[in-house]
Short mmCIF file of C-alpha atoms and ligand atoms in Angstrom, two decimals:
data_model
loop_
_atom_site.label_atom_id
_atom_site.label_comp_id
_atom_site.label_asym_id
_atom_site.label_seq_id
_atom_site.Cartn_x
_atom_site.Cartn_y
_atom_site.Cartn_z
CA MET A 1 0.10 0.04 -0.17
CA ARG A 2 1.55 3.04 -0.96
CA ARG A 3 1.21 6.36 1.36
CA LYS A 4 -0.47 9.12 0.15
CA LEU A 5 2.10 12.16 0.64
CA VAL A 6 0.15 16.04 1.01
CA ALA A 7 2.97 18.77 -0.02
CA GLY A 8 2.37 22.30 0.49
CA ASN A 9 4.25 24.72 -1.89
CA TRP A 10 4.47 28.41 -0.23
CA LYS A 11 6.48 29.04 -3.11
CA MET A 12 7.80 33.17 -2.35
CA ASN A 13 5.06 33.66 -0.01
CA GLY A 14 4.23 33.58 3.63
CA SER A 15 5.39 34.89 7.59
CA LEU A 16 6.85 34.16 10.52
CA SER A 17 3.35 34.73 11.70
CA LEU A 18 2.67 31.82 8.97
CA VAL A 19 4.65 29.63 9.99
CA ASN A 20 3.32 30.02 13.90
CA ALA A 21 0.01 29.44 13.11
CA PHE A 22 1.08 26.39 11.63
CA CYS A 23 2.74 25.18 14.43
CA GLU A 24 0.09 25.17 16.24
CA ARG A 25 -2.53 24.24 14.56
CA PHE A 26 -0.74 20.66 13.41
CA GLN A 27 0.57 20.84 17.12
CA ALA A 28 -1.02 17.63 18.20
CA ALA A 29 -2.74 16.49 14.98
CA ASN A 30 -2.18 12.36 13.83
CA PHE A 31 -2.67 12.00 9.92
CA GLY A 32 -2.66 8.94 8.13
CA ALA A 33 -0.65 10.33 5.61
CA GLU A 34 2.35 11.87 5.17
CA VAL A 35 2.23 15.78 5.53
CA LEU A 36 5.16 17.76 3.92
CA LEU A 37 5.50 22.05 4.14
CA ILE A 38 7.93 23.38 1.15
CA PRO A 39 8.50 26.92 2.37
CA PRO A 40 10.70 29.39 1.53
CA TYR A 41 14.37 28.15 2.57
CA LEU A 42 14.21 30.71 5.59
CA TYR A 43 11.28 29.86 7.23
CA ILE A 44 12.94 26.10 8.28
CA PRO A 45 14.48 27.08 10.93
CA ALA A 46 11.61 28.24 12.23
CA PHE A 47 9.92 25.79 12.23
CA GLN A 48 12.18 23.31 12.95
CA SER A 49 12.55 25.92 16.57
CA LYS A 50 8.64 24.48 17.07
CA LYS A 51 9.35 21.21 17.00
CA THR A 52 6.32 19.94 15.24
CA ASP A 53 6.65 16.47 15.03
CA THR A 54 3.20 15.91 12.12
CA ILE A 55 5.69 17.83 9.76
CA GLN A 56 8.05 17.23 7.41
CA LEU A 57 9.72 20.29 5.48
CA GLY A 58 11.37 20.66 2.11
CA VAL A 59 12.84 22.94 -0.22
CA GLN A 60 11.14 24.80 -3.21
CA ASN A 61 14.67 24.07 -5.49
CA LEU A 62 18.47 23.04 -4.71
CA SER A 63 21.28 23.21 -7.28
CA SER A 64 23.19 20.67 -8.84
CA PHE A 65 26.34 22.19 -7.47
CA SER A 66 28.04 21.22 -4.30
CA GLU A 67 29.39 24.54 -3.33
CA GLY A 68 31.14 27.37 -4.80
CA ALA A 69 30.75 30.44 -6.36
CA TYR A 70 27.42 30.39 -7.64
CA THR A 71 25.35 33.64 -5.52
CA GLY A 72 22.71 32.59 -4.87
CA GLU A 73 22.10 29.51 -5.12
CA ILE A 74 21.55 26.55 -2.18
CA SER A 75 23.36 23.13 -2.21
CA ALA A 76 21.63 19.97 -1.12
CA LEU A 77 24.68 19.12 1.30
CA MET A 78 23.26 22.42 2.99
CA ALA A 79 19.37 21.73 2.90
CA GLU A 80 20.77 18.25 4.28
CA GLU A 81 22.50 19.67 7.82
CA PHE A 82 19.08 21.32 7.82
CA LYS A 83 17.57 18.40 8.20
CA VAL A 84 15.18 19.25 5.00
CA VAL A 85 14.52 15.53 3.56
CA TYR A 86 12.11 16.48 0.20
CA SER A 87 13.10 18.78 -2.38
CA LEU A 88 10.80 19.45 -4.96
CA PHE A 89 12.53 19.91 -8.84
CA GLY A 90 11.56 21.14 -12.04
CA HIS A 91 8.67 23.39 -10.71
CA SER A 92 7.26 24.77 -13.96
CA GLU A 93 7.69 28.00 -12.05
CA ARG A 94 11.09 27.62 -12.59
CA ARG A 95 11.38 25.62 -15.81
CA GLN A 96 9.31 28.59 -17.09
CA LEU A 97 10.50 32.07 -15.36
CA PHE A 98 13.67 30.37 -14.43
CA ASN A 99 14.88 28.48 -17.79
CA GLU A 100 15.07 25.31 -16.64
CA THR A 101 15.62 22.63 -19.00
CA ASP A 102 14.99 19.19 -18.53
CA GLN A 103 19.14 18.74 -18.71
CA VAL A 104 19.56 21.38 -15.67
CA VAL A 105 16.70 19.22 -13.93
CA ALA A 106 18.19 16.20 -14.57
CA GLU A 107 21.17 17.03 -13.06
CA LYS A 108 20.37 18.88 -10.12
CA VAL A 109 17.92 15.86 -8.83
CA VAL A 110 21.13 13.22 -9.54
CA PHE A 111 23.47 15.83 -7.50
CA ALA A 112 20.46 15.74 -4.72
CA LEU A 113 20.14 11.79 -4.82
CA SER A 114 23.76 10.77 -5.28
CA ALA A 115 25.55 13.47 -2.32
CA THR A 116 22.00 13.11 0.14
CA GLN A 117 19.55 11.35 0.94
CA ILE A 118 16.70 13.93 0.56
CA LYS A 119 13.55 12.74 -1.63
CA PRO A 120 13.38 15.03 -4.95
CA ILE A 121 9.61 15.65 -6.11
CA LEU A 122 10.30 15.77 -9.66
CA CYS A 123 7.50 18.41 -11.40
CA VAL A 124 6.17 17.92 -14.93
CA GLY A 125 3.10 18.56 -17.06
CA GLU A 126 2.47 19.64 -20.06
CA THR A 127 1.25 23.58 -21.16
CA LEU A 128 -2.63 24.18 -22.59
CA GLU A 129 -1.56 24.22 -25.62
CA GLU A 130 0.72 21.08 -25.49
CA ARG A 131 -2.47 19.66 -24.49
CA GLU A 132 -4.98 21.05 -26.83
CA ALA A 133 -2.51 19.98 -29.71
CA GLY A 134 -2.46 16.22 -28.23
CA ASN A 135 1.03 15.98 -27.16
CA ALA A 136 0.28 15.87 -23.20
CA PHE A 137 2.10 12.63 -22.91
CA ASP A 138 4.92 12.89 -24.97
CA VAL A 139 5.92 15.92 -23.25
CA VAL A 140 5.22 14.76 -19.73
CA SER A 141 7.21 11.41 -20.97
CA LYS A 142 10.45 13.45 -22.19
CA GLN A 143 9.75 15.75 -19.06
CA LEU A 144 10.70 12.24 -17.56
CA LYS A 145 12.64 9.92 -19.22
CA ALA A 146 15.82 13.31 -19.00
CA VAL A 147 15.49 12.49 -14.89
CA LEU A 148 15.04 8.11 -15.13
CA ASP A 149 17.81 8.16 -17.70
CA ALA A 150 20.11 9.90 -15.37
CA VAL A 151 19.17 8.81 -12.31
CA ASP A 152 21.43 5.65 -10.66
CA SER A 153 19.27 2.93 -10.83
CA LYS A 154 19.71 2.26 -6.35
CA ASP A 155 18.74 5.63 -5.93
CA LEU A 156 14.78 5.31 -8.08
CA GLY A 157 13.15 4.30 -5.22
CA ARG A 158 13.86 7.71 -3.37
CA LEU A 159 12.05 9.89 -6.10
CA VAL A 160 8.54 11.13 -6.04
CA ILE A 161 7.05 12.46 -8.99
CA ALA A 162 4.00 15.27 -9.15
CA TYR A 163 2.04 15.23 -12.05
CA GLU A 164 1.01 19.38 -12.41
CA PRO A 165 -0.47 20.47 -15.82
CA VAL A 166 0.78 23.67 -16.49
CA TRP A 167 -2.83 24.84 -16.85
CA ALA A 168 -4.19 23.83 -13.63
CA ILE A 169 -1.54 25.67 -11.57
CA GLY A 170 -2.73 28.92 -9.83
CA THR A 171 -5.69 28.91 -12.17
CA GLY A 172 -8.74 27.60 -9.95
CA LYS A 173 -9.35 24.34 -13.14
CA THR A 174 -8.26 21.46 -11.87
CA ALA A 175 -7.91 18.64 -13.88
CA THR A 176 -11.00 15.78 -13.48
CA PRO A 177 -9.64 13.18 -10.89
CA GLU A 178 -10.15 11.37 -14.41
CA GLN A 179 -7.74 13.30 -16.28
CA ALA A 180 -5.19 13.07 -13.93
CA GLN A 181 -5.58 9.53 -13.33
CA GLU A 182 -4.94 9.13 -16.86
CA MET A 183 -1.83 10.67 -16.54
CA HIS A 184 -0.74 9.52 -13.37
CA ALA A 185 -1.52 5.70 -15.04
CA PHE A 186 0.49 6.70 -17.80
CA ILE A 187 3.51 8.57 -15.70
CA ARG A 188 3.24 4.67 -13.63
CA GLN A 189 3.63 2.97 -17.18
CA VAL A 190 6.89 4.75 -17.87
CA VAL A 191 8.12 4.18 -14.33
CA SER A 192 7.79 0.66 -15.15
CA GLU A 193 10.00 0.52 -17.78
CA TYR A 194 13.10 1.44 -15.84
CA ASN A 195 12.07 -0.89 -12.58
CA VAL A 196 8.95 -2.34 -12.45
CA ALA A 197 9.17 -2.65 -8.40
CA ILE A 198 8.91 1.36 -8.24
CA SER A 199 6.93 2.23 -10.21
CA GLN A 200 4.62 -0.13 -7.79
CA GLU A 201 5.32 1.85 -4.58
CA ILE A 202 6.23 5.72 -6.24
CA GLN A 203 4.07 8.45 -4.35
CA LEU A 204 2.87 10.21 -7.77
CA LEU A 205 1.62 13.19 -6.89
CA TYR A 206 -1.28 16.10 -8.52
CA GLY A 207 -0.69 19.51 -8.51
CA GLY A 208 -2.54 22.08 -9.82
CA SER A 209 -5.77 23.90 -8.00
CA VAL A 210 -6.62 21.49 -5.60
CA ASN A 211 -8.47 22.60 -2.42
CA VAL A 212 -11.32 21.20 0.21
CA ALA A 213 -14.04 21.28 -2.41
CA ASN A 214 -11.94 18.99 -4.91
CA ALA A 215 -9.31 16.86 -2.95
CA ALA A 216 -11.16 13.82 -1.62
CA GLY A 217 -12.31 13.30 -5.25
CA LEU A 218 -8.44 13.11 -6.87
CA PHE A 219 -7.23 11.01 -4.18
CA GLN A 220 -10.13 8.35 -4.36
CA LYS A 221 -8.33 7.57 -8.00
CA GLN A 222 -6.02 4.86 -7.61
CA ASP A 223 -2.67 6.10 -9.24
CA ILE A 224 -3.39 8.93 -6.99
CA ASP A 225 -1.20 9.14 -4.23
CA GLY A 226 -1.20 12.87 -2.63
CA ALA A 227 -1.11 16.39 -3.64
CA LEU A 228 1.43 19.34 -4.17
CA ILE A 229 -1.00 22.30 -3.05
CA GLY A 230 0.01 25.94 -3.85
CA GLY A 231 -2.55 28.09 -3.01
CA ALA A 232 -4.64 26.51 -0.43
CA SER A 233 -1.55 25.42 1.62
CA LEU A 234 -1.59 29.00 2.60
CA LYS A 235 -4.95 28.56 4.79
CA VAL A 236 -3.84 26.86 7.49
CA ASN A 237 -7.37 25.42 7.72
CA ASP A 238 -7.85 24.52 4.32
CA PHE A 239 -4.58 22.21 4.31
CA PHE A 240 -5.05 20.61 7.62
CA GLU A 241 -8.30 19.56 5.90
CA ILE A 242 -7.16 18.42 3.24
CA CYS A 243 -4.61 16.72 5.24
CA ASN A 244 -7.39 14.96 6.59
CA LEU A 245 -9.08 13.82 3.37
CA ALA A 246 -5.88 12.14 2.30
CA ASN A 247 -5.99 9.29 5.40
P1 PGA B 1 -1.90 25.84 -7.09
O1 PGA B 1 -0.12 25.32 -6.99
O2 PGA B 1 -2.39 24.71 -6.21
O3 PGA B 1 -2.22 27.14 -6.65
O4 PGA B 1 -2.09 25.69 -8.40
C1 PGA B 1 0.64 24.40 -7.32
C2 PGA B 1 2.02 24.20 -7.73
O5 PGA B 1 2.14 24.97 -8.02
O6 PGA B 1 2.28 23.11 -6.75
#
């Protein structure tokens, strides 16, 4: 049985008071699902000082380099020192706004996997134009294979994949549970070309306008093992409720 994972991506949002509100709300909580918050780096120590055992912590991006003259970058080795458990890689905002190519994403994932115990959450997903042109599966397959081809097979078991159709991110337009399930089944099949056993265990998250009203329908689908949530992860009660729905 794959355990559900509910991840909140704060993007470049949040504040110390929001960290406090989350820590208070989640303090005595008990979920069947894994709960993960991915705030801006600076808030990681503030979360840790509150010692909320129910919340695991992740970061939104890490460098492909170990250290050196890379102003503004953060190394996976540093994140590991701060007990960061997960990192996003290849979020569509990184791909579109910061020009991250499939190759750059692959280099970052490979470094994190080979040099640390951090679990990468690889984000993939097509744009509206690509879906309407009938290319969604090809686009996702190419994004996936760029990373799967580069990763050492012994590290594959630590990978998580998030399917986030770009047209659903921050738009209020969610993929239907059927559309998401169809792509998740496809992603699992692509992973099976690399390792059949891992394809059955790997957690596949859906992301794109997940909220309290639509989460349960998505979680019911066979190949949807959780969610990567942006907007609704900034509302403490909504995020708490979604974590409950994933039980
Ligand atoms: P959203 O963002 O939930 O606000 O659509 C999801 C994401 O970008 O991870």
